[in-house]
Coordinates of C-alpha atoms in Angstrom, one line a residue:
M19 CA -22.4 7.9 -17.1
G20 CA -19.4 6.2 -15.5
Y21 CA -18.9 2.6 -14.7
R22 CA -20.9 1.2 -11.7
N23 CA -18.4 -1.5 -11.0
L24 CA -15.1 -3.1 -12.1
S25 CA -16.7 -5.8 -14.2
E26 CA -18.5 -3.2 -16.3
C27 CA -15.2 -1.4 -16.9
A28 CA -13.3 -4.6 -17.7
F29 CA -16.0 -5.7 -20.2
D30 CA -16.0 -2.3 -22.0
L31 CA -12.2 -2.2 -22.2
E32 CA -12.1 -5.7 -23.6
K33 CA -14.6 -4.7 -26.3
K34 CA -12.4 -1.7 -27.2
G35 CA -9.2 -3.8 -27.4
M36 CA -7.8 -2.2 -24.3
L37 CA -7.9 -5.3 -22.1
V38 CA -6.5 -8.8 -22.8
R39 CA -7.9 -11.9 -21.0
V40 CA -5.2 -14.4 -20.0
D41 CA -6.7 -17.9 -19.7
A42 CA -3.5 -19.8 -18.9
E43 CA -3.0 -20.7 -15.2
L44 CA -0.6 -18.3 -13.6
D45 CA 0.8 -18.1 -10.1
P46 CA 0.1 -15.0 -7.9
H47 CA 3.3 -15.9 -6.2
L48 CA 5.8 -13.7 -8.2
E49 CA 4.6 -14.7 -11.7
I50 CA 1.6 -12.5 -12.1
G51 CA 3.3 -9.4 -10.7
C52 CA 6.3 -9.9 -13.0
V53 CA 3.9 -10.2 -16.0
Q54 CA 2.0 -7.1 -15.0
R55 CA 5.3 -5.0 -14.7
R56 CA 6.5 -6.2 -18.0
V57 CA 3.3 -5.4 -19.8
Y58 CA 3.2 -2.0 -18.2
E59 CA 6.8 -1.3 -19.3
A60 CA 5.7 -2.1 -22.9
G61 CA 2.8 0.3 -22.7
G62 CA 0.4 -2.7 -23.0
P63 CA -3.2 -3.4 -22.2
A64 CA -5.0 -4.1 -19.0
L65 CA -4.8 -7.8 -18.1
L66 CA -7.6 -10.0 -16.7
F67 CA -6.0 -13.2 -15.3
A68 CA -8.9 -15.6 -15.5
N69 CA -7.1 -18.7 -14.0
V70 CA -5.3 -17.8 -10.8
R71 CA -3.5 -20.6 -9.1
G72 CA -4.9 -21.2 -5.6
S73 CA -7.9 -18.9 -5.9
R74 CA -11.3 -18.9 -7.6
F75 CA -11.2 -15.2 -8.2
P76 CA -9.8 -13.6 -11.4
M77 CA -7.3 -10.8 -11.0
L78 CA -7.3 -7.5 -12.9
G79 CA -4.0 -5.7 -13.4
N80 CA -2.5 -2.8 -15.3
L81 CA -5.9 -1.1 -15.4
F82 CA -4.4 2.4 -15.1
G83 CA -1.2 1.4 -17.0
T84 CA -1.4 4.3 -19.4
T85 CA -2.7 7.8 -19.0
E86 CA -4.6 7.4 -22.2
R87 CA -6.5 4.4 -20.9
T88 CA -7.1 6.2 -17.6
R89 CA -8.6 9.2 -19.4
Y90 CA -10.8 6.9 -21.4
I91 CA -12.1 5.2 -18.2
F92 CA -13.1 8.6 -16.8
R93 CA -14.0 10.3 -20.1
D94 CA -17.6 11.1 -19.0
S95 CA -16.6 13.1 -16.0
L96 CA -13.4 14.9 -16.9
R97 CA -15.2 18.0 -18.1
V98 CA -17.2 18.1 -14.9
I99 CA -14.0 17.9 -12.8
E100 CA -12.5 20.7 -15.0
A101 CA -15.6 22.8 -14.4
M102 CA -15.4 22.3 -10.6
V103 CA -11.6 23.2 -10.6
K104 CA -12.4 26.3 -12.7
M105 CA -15.1 27.3 -10.2
K106 CA -12.5 27.0 -7.4
I107 CA -9.8 29.0 -9.2
S108 CA -11.9 31.7 -10.8
P109 CA -15.5 31.8 -9.6
K110 CA -16.5 34.8 -11.6
E111 CA -15.2 33.4 -14.8
A112 CA -16.8 30.0 -14.2
A113 CA -20.2 31.7 -13.3
A114 CA -20.1 33.6 -16.6
D115 CA -19.5 30.3 -18.5
F116 CA -23.1 28.8 -18.2
P117 CA -22.3 25.3 -19.6
S118 CA -19.4 24.9 -17.2
L119 CA -21.6 26.2 -14.3
L120 CA -24.2 23.5 -15.1
K121 CA -21.5 20.8 -15.2
A122 CA -20.2 22.0 -11.8
I123 CA -23.8 21.9 -10.3
A124 CA -24.2 18.4 -11.7
G125 CA -20.9 17.4 -10.2
A126 CA -21.9 18.8 -6.8
Y127 CA -25.0 16.6 -6.8
R128 CA -22.9 13.5 -7.3
L129 CA -20.9 14.3 -4.2
L130 CA -23.7 12.8 -2.1
P131 CA -23.5 9.0 -1.5
S132 CA -26.8 7.3 -1.5
G133 CA -28.0 4.4 0.8
K134 CA -29.1 1.1 -0.9
R135 CA -31.4 -1.6 0.4
F136 CA -29.4 -4.3 -1.4
S137 CA -25.6 -4.3 -1.8
P138 CA -24.2 -6.9 -4.2
V139 CA -20.9 -6.8 -2.3
L140 CA -22.5 -8.2 0.9
K141 CA -24.1 -11.2 -0.8
N142 CA -21.3 -13.8 -0.2
I143 CA -18.7 -14.4 2.5
C144 CA -15.2 -15.9 2.2
T145 CA -11.9 -15.8 4.1
L146 CA -8.6 -14.0 3.7
K147 CA -6.9 -17.1 2.4
D148 CA -9.6 -17.4 -0.3
L149 CA -8.3 -14.2 -1.9
P150 CA -5.5 -14.3 -4.4
Q151 CA -2.3 -14.5 -2.5
L152 CA -0.3 -11.9 -4.4
V153 CA 3.4 -11.8 -3.7
S154 CA 5.3 -9.4 -6.0
W155 CA 8.9 -9.7 -5.0
P156 CA 11.0 -12.6 -3.6
M157 CA 11.7 -11.1 -0.2
D158 CA 8.1 -10.0 0.4
G159 CA 6.9 -11.1 3.9
G160 CA 3.7 -12.6 2.6
A161 CA 0.7 -11.8 0.5
F162 CA -0.5 -8.2 0.2
V163 CA -3.6 -6.4 -1.0
T164 CA -2.0 -3.7 -3.3
L165 CA -5.0 -1.7 -4.2
P166 CA -6.8 -1.6 -0.8
L167 CA -9.3 1.2 -0.1
V168 CA -9.2 1.5 3.7
Y169 CA -12.2 3.3 5.2
T170 CA -12.4 4.7 8.7
E171 CA -14.4 7.4 10.5
N172 CA -13.5 9.6 13.4
P173 CA -15.0 8.0 16.6
A174 CA -15.8 11.5 17.9
S175 CA -18.0 12.4 14.9
R176 CA -19.2 9.5 12.9
G177 CA -20.4 9.9 9.3
F178 CA -19.0 10.6 5.8
R179 CA -17.9 14.1 6.6
S180 CA -15.4 12.9 9.2
S181 CA -14.3 9.8 7.1
N182 CA -11.1 8.9 5.5
L183 CA -10.5 6.6 2.5
G184 CA -6.9 5.9 2.0
M185 CA -4.7 3.4 0.2
Y186 CA -2.6 1.8 2.9
R187 CA -0.7 -1.4 2.3
V188 CA -2.5 -4.5 3.7
Q189 CA -0.7 -7.8 4.5
I190 CA -3.0 -10.8 4.6
S191 CA -0.7 -13.7 5.2
G192 CA 2.8 -14.5 6.5
N193 CA 4.9 -13.3 9.5
E194 CA 2.9 -13.8 12.7
Y195 CA -0.6 -13.1 11.3
L196 CA -3.4 -15.4 12.2
E197 CA -6.0 -16.4 9.6
N198 CA -8.3 -13.7 10.7
E199 CA -5.7 -10.9 11.0
A200 CA -4.3 -8.3 8.5
G201 CA -1.5 -5.9 8.9
L202 CA -2.3 -2.2 8.2
H203 CA 0.9 -0.4 7.1
Y204 CA -0.3 3.2 7.4
Q205 CA 2.4 5.8 7.2
I206 CA 2.8 9.1 8.9
H207 CA 0.6 12.0 7.8
R208 CA -2.4 9.7 7.1
G209 CA -6.0 10.3 8.1
I210 CA -6.5 6.9 9.6
G211 CA -3.8 7.8 12.2
V212 CA -6.0 10.6 13.5
H213 CA -9.0 8.2 13.8
H214 CA -6.9 5.5 15.5
R215 CA -5.6 8.0 18.1
E216 CA -9.1 9.2 18.9
A217 CA -10.3 5.6 19.3
L218 CA -7.3 4.9 21.7
R219 CA -8.2 8.1 23.7
R220 CA -11.8 6.9 24.1
G221 CA -10.8 3.3 24.9
E222 CA -12.8 2.0 21.9
P223 CA -11.9 -0.4 19.1
L224 CA -11.6 1.4 15.7
P225 CA -14.0 -0.1 13.0
V226 CA -12.3 -0.5 9.7
N227 CA -13.6 -1.6 6.3
I228 CA -11.2 -2.4 3.4
F229 CA -12.9 -2.1 0.0
I230 CA -11.3 -3.9 -3.0
G231 CA -12.5 -3.2 -6.5
G232 CA -15.8 -1.5 -7.3
A233 CA -16.1 1.6 -9.5
P234 CA -12.6 2.6 -10.7
A235 CA -13.3 6.1 -9.4
L236 CA -13.0 4.8 -5.8
T237 CA -9.3 3.8 -6.4
V238 CA -8.4 7.2 -7.8
A239 CA -10.3 9.1 -5.0
A240 CA -8.4 7.2 -2.3
V241 CA -5.1 8.7 -3.4
M242 CA -6.2 12.1 -4.4
P243 CA -4.9 15.1 -2.5
L244 CA -8.4 16.4 -1.7
P245 CA -9.2 19.6 0.2
E246 CA -9.8 19.0 4.0
G247 CA -13.4 18.3 4.6
M248 CA -14.1 16.7 1.3
P249 CA -14.7 12.9 1.8
E250 CA -13.1 10.6 -0.7
L251 CA -16.3 8.7 -1.2
A252 CA -18.0 12.0 -2.2
F253 CA -15.3 12.9 -4.7
A254 CA -15.5 9.3 -6.2
G255 CA -19.1 10.1 -7.1
V256 CA -18.0 13.1 -9.1
L257 CA -15.1 11.3 -10.8
G258 CA -17.2 8.2 -11.5
G259 CA -20.1 10.2 -13.0
R260 CA -22.7 8.8 -10.6
R261 CA -23.5 8.9 -6.8
I262 CA -21.8 6.1 -4.8
G263 CA -24.4 3.7 -3.5
Y264 CA -23.6 2.1 -0.2
G265 CA -24.7 -0.5 2.3
R266 CA -23.4 -1.2 5.9
T267 CA -21.5 -3.9 7.5
P268 CA -22.1 -5.1 11.1
N269 CA -19.3 -2.9 12.4
G270 CA -21.5 0.1 11.5
L271 CA -19.4 1.4 8.6
P272 CA -20.6 1.9 5.0
V273 CA -19.4 -0.2 2.1
P274 CA -19.8 0.8 -1.6
S275 CA -22.6 -1.5 -2.8
E276 CA -20.8 -2.2 -6.1
A277 CA -17.4 -3.1 -4.5
D278 CA -16.0 -6.5 -5.4
F279 CA -14.8 -7.3 -1.9
C280 CA -14.9 -5.8 1.6
I281 CA -12.7 -6.9 4.5
S282 CA -14.5 -5.8 7.6
G283 CA -13.3 -5.7 11.2
H284 CA -11.6 -3.6 13.9
I285 CA -8.3 -2.4 15.3
Y286 CA -8.3 -3.2 19.0
G287 CA -6.1 -0.9 21.1
N288 CA -2.5 -0.4 20.1
E289 CA -1.7 -4.0 19.3
T290 CA 1.0 -4.3 16.6
K291 CA 2.7 -7.1 14.7
P292 CA 5.7 -7.1 12.3
E293 CA 4.6 -6.2 8.8
G294 CA 6.7 -6.6 5.7
P295 CA 9.2 -6.7 4.0
F296 CA 7.5 -5.4 0.9
G297 CA 9.0 -4.3 -2.5
D298 CA 8.0 -0.7 -2.7
H299 CA 7.6 2.2 -5.2
I300 CA 11.0 3.7 -4.3
G301 CA 12.7 0.6 -5.8
Y302 CA 13.8 -1.0 -2.5
Y303 CA 12.2 -3.2 0.1
S304 CA 10.5 -1.5 3.0
L305 CA 11.6 -3.8 5.9
R306 CA 9.8 -5.4 8.7
H307 CA 8.4 -3.0 11.3
D308 CA 5.6 -3.2 13.8
F309 CA 2.2 -1.8 12.5
P310 CA -1.4 -2.0 13.7
V311 CA -3.3 -5.3 13.4
M312 CA -6.8 -5.5 12.1
K313 CA -9.0 -8.3 13.5
V314 CA -11.1 -9.4 10.5
D315 CA -14.8 -10.2 11.3
A316 CA -15.7 -11.2 7.7
V317 CA -14.7 -11.0 4.1
Y318 CA -17.6 -10.2 1.8
H319 CA -17.7 -10.4 -2.0
R320 CA -20.2 -10.0 -4.8
D321 CA -21.1 -12.6 -7.4
N322 CA -18.4 -12.9 -10.1
A323 CA -16.0 -10.7 -8.1
V324 CA -12.8 -9.5 -9.7
Y325 CA -9.7 -8.8 -7.7
P326 CA -7.8 -5.7 -8.8
F327 CA -4.1 -5.4 -8.1
T328 CA -0.9 -3.6 -9.0
S329 CA 2.8 -4.4 -8.6
V330 CA 5.1 -1.6 -7.6
G331 CA 8.8 -1.3 -7.9
R332 CA 11.5 1.1 -9.1
P333 CA 9.7 3.8 -11.2
P334 CA 8.2 4.0 -13.7
Q335 CA 5.4 1.6 -12.8
E336 CA 1.6 1.7 -13.0
D337 CA 1.5 4.2 -10.1
T338 CA 3.5 6.5 -12.3
S339 CA 0.6 6.8 -14.8
F340 CA -1.8 7.0 -11.9
G341 CA 0.2 10.0 -10.6
E342 CA 0.3 11.7 -13.9
F343 CA -3.5 11.5 -14.2
I344 CA -4.0 12.9 -10.7
H345 CA -1.7 15.8 -11.5
E346 CA -3.8 16.5 -14.6
L347 CA -6.9 16.8 -12.3
T348 CA -5.3 18.8 -9.5
G349 CA -2.3 20.7 -11.0
G350 CA -4.4 23.8 -11.7
L351 CA -5.1 24.2 -8.0
I352 CA -1.5 24.6 -7.0
P353 CA -1.4 28.4 -7.2
E354 CA -4.7 28.6 -5.3
V355 CA -3.4 26.5 -2.4
L356 CA 0.2 27.9 -2.5
P357 CA 0.2 31.6 -3.4
G358 CA 3.1 32.5 -5.7
V359 CA 3.9 28.9 -6.5
K360 CA 3.3 28.2 -10.2
A361 CA 3.9 24.4 -10.2
V362 CA 5.1 21.5 -8.1
H363 CA 6.4 18.2 -9.5
A364 CA 7.2 15.1 -7.5
V365 CA 10.0 13.5 -9.5
D366 CA 8.9 9.9 -10.2
A367 CA 12.3 8.7 -11.3
A368 CA 13.6 9.5 -7.8
G369 CA 10.9 7.6 -6.1
V370 CA 8.4 10.6 -5.8
H371 CA 8.9 11.7 -2.2
P372 CA 12.7 12.0 -2.1
L373 CA 12.8 14.8 -4.7
L374 CA 10.5 17.7 -5.5
F375 CA 10.8 20.4 -8.1
A376 CA 8.9 23.7 -7.7
V377 CA 8.5 26.9 -9.6
G378 CA 8.0 29.9 -7.4
S379 CA 7.8 33.7 -7.8
E380 CA 10.5 36.0 -6.4
R381 CA 8.5 39.2 -6.0
Y382 CA 9.9 40.7 -2.7
A383 CA 12.4 43.1 -4.4
P384 CA 11.5 43.5 -8.1
Y385 CA 13.8 46.5 -8.3
E386 CA 16.9 44.4 -7.7
D387 CA 18.9 43.7 -10.8
N388 CA 20.0 40.2 -9.6
P389 CA 17.8 39.3 -6.7
R390 CA 18.7 36.6 -4.1
P391 CA 16.1 34.1 -3.0
K392 CA 13.7 35.6 -0.4
E393 CA 10.1 34.9 -1.2
L394 CA 11.2 31.6 -2.8
L395 CA 12.1 30.5 0.7
T396 CA 8.7 31.4 2.1
Q397 CA 7.1 29.5 -0.7
A398 CA 9.4 26.5 -0.2
N399 CA 8.3 26.3 3.4
A400 CA 4.7 26.4 2.3
V401 CA 5.3 23.5 -0.1
L402 CA 6.9 21.5 2.6
G403 CA 3.9 22.2 4.8
Q404 CA 1.4 20.6 2.5
G405 CA 0.2 17.1 3.1
Q406 CA 2.4 14.4 1.7
L407 CA 4.7 17.0 0.1
S408 CA 6.0 17.5 3.7
L409 CA 7.7 14.1 3.4
A410 CA 10.1 15.3 0.6
K411 CA 13.9 15.3 1.3
Y412 CA 15.1 17.5 -1.5
L413 CA 13.3 20.5 -2.9
F414 CA 14.7 22.5 -5.8
I415 CA 12.7 25.7 -6.3
S416 CA 13.3 28.1 -9.2
N417 CA 12.1 31.6 -10.0
Y418 CA 9.4 31.8 -12.6
F419 CA 10.6 35.2 -13.8
D420 CA 14.0 33.9 -14.7
N421 CA 12.6 31.6 -17.4
E422 CA 8.8 31.7 -17.9
E423 CA 9.1 28.8 -20.4
L424 CA 10.9 26.4 -18.1
D425 CA 9.2 23.0 -18.1
I426 CA 9.1 21.6 -14.6
N427 CA 8.4 18.1 -16.0
D428 CA 11.7 18.1 -18.0
A429 CA 14.0 17.0 -15.2
E430 CA 17.3 17.6 -17.1
A431 CA 16.3 21.1 -18.3
F432 CA 15.1 22.0 -14.8
L433 CA 18.3 20.8 -13.1
V434 CA 20.5 22.6 -15.7
H435 CA 18.5 25.8 -15.0
M436 CA 19.2 25.5 -11.3
L437 CA 22.8 24.5 -11.6
E438 CA 23.5 27.4 -13.9
R439 CA 22.3 29.8 -11.1
A440 CA 22.9 28.2 -7.8
D441 CA 25.3 29.9 -5.4
W442 CA 26.3 27.2 -2.9
R443 CA 27.3 29.8 -0.3
R444 CA 23.8 31.1 0.1
D445 CA 21.3 28.7 -1.6
L446 CA 21.4 25.7 0.6
H447 CA 18.8 25.5 3.4
F448 CA 18.7 22.5 5.7
Q449 CA 16.1 21.1 8.1
T450 CA 17.7 18.5 10.3
S451 CA 16.2 15.9 12.7
T452 CA 12.8 16.0 11.0
T453 CA 10.3 13.6 9.3
I454 CA 10.8 11.9 6.0
D455 CA 8.8 9.2 4.2
T456 CA 8.3 5.9 6.1
L457 CA 9.6 4.0 3.1
D458 CA 12.9 5.9 2.9
Y459 CA 15.8 4.2 4.7
S460 CA 18.4 6.8 3.9
G461 CA 17.7 8.8 7.1
S462 CA 18.7 8.5 10.7
G463 CA 15.8 6.2 11.6
L464 CA 12.2 5.1 10.6
N465 CA 10.4 8.3 9.6
E466 CA 13.5 10.3 10.6
G467 CA 15.9 12.2 8.5
S468 CA 16.5 15.7 7.0
K469 CA 15.6 18.0 4.2
L470 CA 17.4 20.3 1.9
V471 CA 15.9 23.2 0.0
I472 CA 17.9 24.5 -2.9
A473 CA 16.4 27.9 -3.9
A474 CA 18.1 29.7 -6.8
C475 CA 17.2 32.8 -8.8
G476 CA 18.8 35.5 -10.9
E477 CA 21.1 35.6 -13.9
K478 CA 23.0 32.6 -15.1
R479 CA 26.3 32.3 -13.2
R480 CA 28.2 29.7 -15.0
E481 CA 28.5 27.5 -18.1
L482 CA 28.0 23.9 -17.4
P483 CA 30.7 21.5 -18.6
T484 CA 29.8 18.4 -20.6
E485 CA 33.2 16.7 -20.7
I486 CA 36.1 16.1 -18.4
K487 CA 39.2 18.2 -19.4
N488 CA 42.6 17.4 -18.0
G489 CA 43.2 14.8 -15.3
L490 CA 41.3 15.3 -12.0
N491 CA 43.9 13.5 -9.9
L492 CA 41.3 11.9 -7.6
P493 CA 42.2 10.8 -4.0
D494 CA 42.7 7.1 -3.3
G495 CA 39.4 5.1 -3.2
F496 CA 37.7 7.4 -5.7
S497 CA 37.8 6.6 -9.4
E498 CA 36.0 6.3 -12.8
P499 CA 34.7 9.8 -13.1
R500 CA 31.8 10.2 -15.7
V501 CA 29.7 13.1 -16.8
A502 CA 26.1 12.2 -16.2
M503 CA 24.6 15.5 -17.7
P504 CA 25.7 19.1 -18.1
G505 CA 27.3 20.2 -14.8
V506 CA 27.0 16.8 -13.0
L507 CA 30.0 14.6 -12.4
V508 CA 29.7 11.1 -11.0
I509 CA 32.6 9.4 -9.3
K510 CA 33.0 5.8 -8.0
G511 CA 33.7 5.6 -4.3
T512 CA 34.8 2.8 -2.0
K513 CA 32.1 0.9 0.0
A514 CA 30.4 3.1 2.7
D515 CA 30.6 2.0 6.3
A516 CA 29.9 5.1 8.4
P517 CA 27.3 4.6 11.2
R518 CA 23.7 5.6 10.5
G519 CA 23.1 9.3 10.5
M520 CA 26.8 10.1 10.8
E521 CA 29.1 11.9 8.3
D522 CA 31.9 9.9 6.6
E523 CA 35.5 10.8 7.3
R524 CA 36.5 9.6 3.8
M525 CA 34.1 12.0 2.3
H526 CA 35.6 14.8 4.3
A527 CA 39.0 13.7 3.1
F528 CA 37.7 13.8 -0.5
V529 CA 36.5 17.4 -0.3
R530 CA 39.6 18.5 1.6
R531 CA 41.7 17.3 -1.3
F532 CA 40.5 20.2 -3.5
D533 CA 40.4 23.9 -3.2
A534 CA 37.9 26.2 -4.9
E535 CA 40.3 26.9 -7.8
H536 CA 40.7 23.2 -8.8
P537 CA 39.3 22.2 -12.2
I538 CA 36.9 19.7 -10.6
N539 CA 34.8 22.7 -9.5
R540 CA 33.7 23.3 -13.1
F541 CA 31.1 20.8 -12.2
P542 CA 28.8 22.4 -9.6
L543 CA 27.4 19.0 -8.5
I544 CA 29.4 15.9 -7.8
I545 CA 27.8 12.6 -7.0
I546 CA 29.8 9.8 -5.2
A547 CA 28.3 6.4 -6.1
D548 CA 29.1 2.7 -5.9
D549 CA 28.9 2.3 -9.6
S550 CA 29.6 5.5 -11.6
E551 CA 28.9 3.9 -15.0
F552 CA 25.4 2.8 -14.0
T553 CA 24.6 6.1 -12.3
A554 CA 25.7 8.2 -15.2
R555 CA 24.2 5.9 -17.9
N556 CA 20.9 7.8 -18.0
L557 CA 19.0 10.5 -16.2
S558 CA 16.7 8.0 -14.6
N559 CA 19.6 6.2 -12.9
L560 CA 21.2 9.5 -11.8
L561 CA 18.0 10.7 -10.1
W562 CA 17.2 7.3 -8.5
V563 CA 20.7 6.8 -7.1
S564 CA 21.4 10.4 -6.0
F565 CA 18.2 11.1 -4.2
T566 CA 17.1 7.7 -2.8
R567 CA 20.5 6.9 -1.3
S568 CA 21.4 10.1 0.5
N569 CA 20.2 11.9 3.6
P570 CA 21.0 15.6 3.2
A571 CA 22.2 16.3 6.8
S572 CA 24.8 13.5 6.8
D573 CA 25.5 12.9 3.0
V574 CA 25.9 16.5 1.6
Y575 CA 29.4 17.9 1.6
G576 CA 31.1 20.8 -0.2
I577 CA 34.5 21.8 -1.4
E578 CA 35.8 24.7 0.7
A579 CA 32.7 24.4 2.9
E580 CA 32.1 26.5 5.9
T581 CA 29.2 27.1 8.4
V582 CA 28.6 30.8 9.2
S583 CA 26.0 31.6 11.8
K584 CA 24.7 28.0 11.4
H585 CA 24.3 28.4 7.7
F586 CA 26.2 25.7 5.7
G587 CA 27.7 26.7 2.3
C588 CA 30.7 26.0 0.1
R589 CA 32.8 28.0 -2.4
G590 CA 33.4 24.9 -4.6
S591 CA 31.3 22.0 -5.8
L592 CA 28.4 20.5 -3.9
V593 CA 29.1 16.8 -3.2
I594 CA 26.4 14.2 -2.5
D595 CA 27.4 10.9 -1.1
A596 CA 24.9 8.5 -2.8
R597 CA 26.7 5.3 -2.0
I598 CA 24.6 2.4 -0.5
K599 CA 25.0 2.6 3.3
P600 CA 24.9 -0.4 5.7
H601 CA 21.5 0.6 7.0
H602 CA 19.9 1.0 3.6
A603 CA 17.2 -1.5 2.4
P604 CA 18.1 -3.8 -0.4
A605 CA 17.2 -2.9 -4.0
L606 CA 14.6 -5.0 -5.7
E607 CA 15.7 -7.9 -7.9
M608 CA 13.5 -10.6 -9.5
D609 CA 14.0 -14.3 -8.9
K610 CA 15.9 -15.6 -11.9
D611 CA 14.0 -18.8 -12.3
V612 CA 10.6 -17.0 -12.2
Q613 CA 12.0 -14.4 -14.7
K614 CA 12.9 -17.2 -17.1
R615 CA 9.4 -18.7 -16.8
V616 CA 7.8 -15.4 -17.5
D617 CA 10.2 -14.7 -20.4
S618 CA 8.9 -18.0 -22.0
L619 CA 5.3 -16.7 -21.8
F620 CA 6.2 -13.7 -23.9
A621 CA 8.4 -15.6 -26.4
K622 CA 7.1 -16.5 -29.8
G623 CA 4.4 -19.1 -29.4
G624 CA 3.9 -18.2 -25.7
V625 CA 0.5 -17.4 -24.2
L626 CA 1.6 -13.7 -23.8
A627 CA 3.5 -13.3 -27.1
G628 CA 3.2 -9.8 -28.5
L629 CA 2.2 -8.2 -25.2
G630 CA 5.6 -7.3 -23.9

């Protein structure tokens, strides 16, 4: 059976040598987050900080820091999940496999939460300021709950079946928040938004419960891309290997009995306050914006409560391992949900939402010797119509039949495959003035930007160069060309200063300098960056700079470009302006004094020596 609560999990991991207890006093202001990120980078253990400055509650970090540890935590239920997925993909085959059928039936039973007369989480009451005041990055606007499980129900149809459990950033101090207020940063395309809108329509406050801790399955369930109609609390029961017991708070909402904390209250009307900044998973700060305010009625906690947390930043981070585990659970359902699509991969190094890879199936005209993308475009639209995948900016989609062995998780091999085949005159498909991720500041406004689908299929069209031959004779203001990978040239450009959402005349001058016969076109993709050495240093830097710092509609250019019947294409190289723009959010950097203190903890003789 799975763990009932977080303490059971921590105790077991410590026995198995997968968790280290840190008894030295550490500060949740910058220090603890910095330590967690460093241990994650080293592939280290989970960390229980037993002596947190300013709080009586211990903090647990890096719990899901490796996929191996995550698999261990859910070892008792993985086969049940596999059986349920198999039942969905191939019911006949699953029914013929009697052991798998029994596992699926057992899993279905655990979907049902069960009411409890006594809930440990409701035994004690504290305040928001009693919680560990975690601040991960120097410019953060205050303390944040970084693993909050935000639970709401649709006011029009109360109950688990119309519930939503999501992980939305929660600010609990700083800015203009009062002691009994929390900021709820929920992004577009989130279930809580539907519930909030219905509450506004009815003129009612929206009850909200924020769970912290509890069974580890709750945390994973809150970020799973579940089928519509399956409550996250129900899936947590399957994943955790036991039904989720629950009590109720005075606002009428359930709370998992074994949670460590519950922040309970309401959203009243459409009141907002500035939330942020916050160092986020794309590698930049999300800046201050107005978001809904939750009025907190009470903060409940169990005896010996443990406060789980994570610290996000430029990938890879703990949420990377989290995402890998979730893909293991759900990847097999992709062809079921998206017919013809073999696989989808959100590229972590590019901040997840900015860049998607997909493998589709071009089947519309199998009799053609060298087909052009047709069904791939239908499948690309289907991908961009799915949940959070709809927030992507760039989608590269290949044809399965061109290379059935192509590994979608090997970013360089996938890009090489695409660049060998892409025809920039036909394969670029833009969506302008649309929605992008709330955390992405490359677009024309908050939640506003554009998308580019690159769909390529057929025989290999070109050999990709790996070195620069002969002088390129670059225009003034462009210098230091470097080859980042086969077929990709990175060039340093002058500082960008074009208005937000507008094209840059200097970029137009750059592409006008060359015709389609110029040797620079041996490189099908050119990236203009502030620092070409940094960008070309490794694939991770290339993906991060190129796709987090560009908005397709305003930052994609082409040599010998033309627009025919509103279709943009080019005969020469495709050029992406990935310089930092004046409206971009600042990249994350750690405070140097804090970094030195943390370094001393890991030095020989330090309390964390050997962990990072």
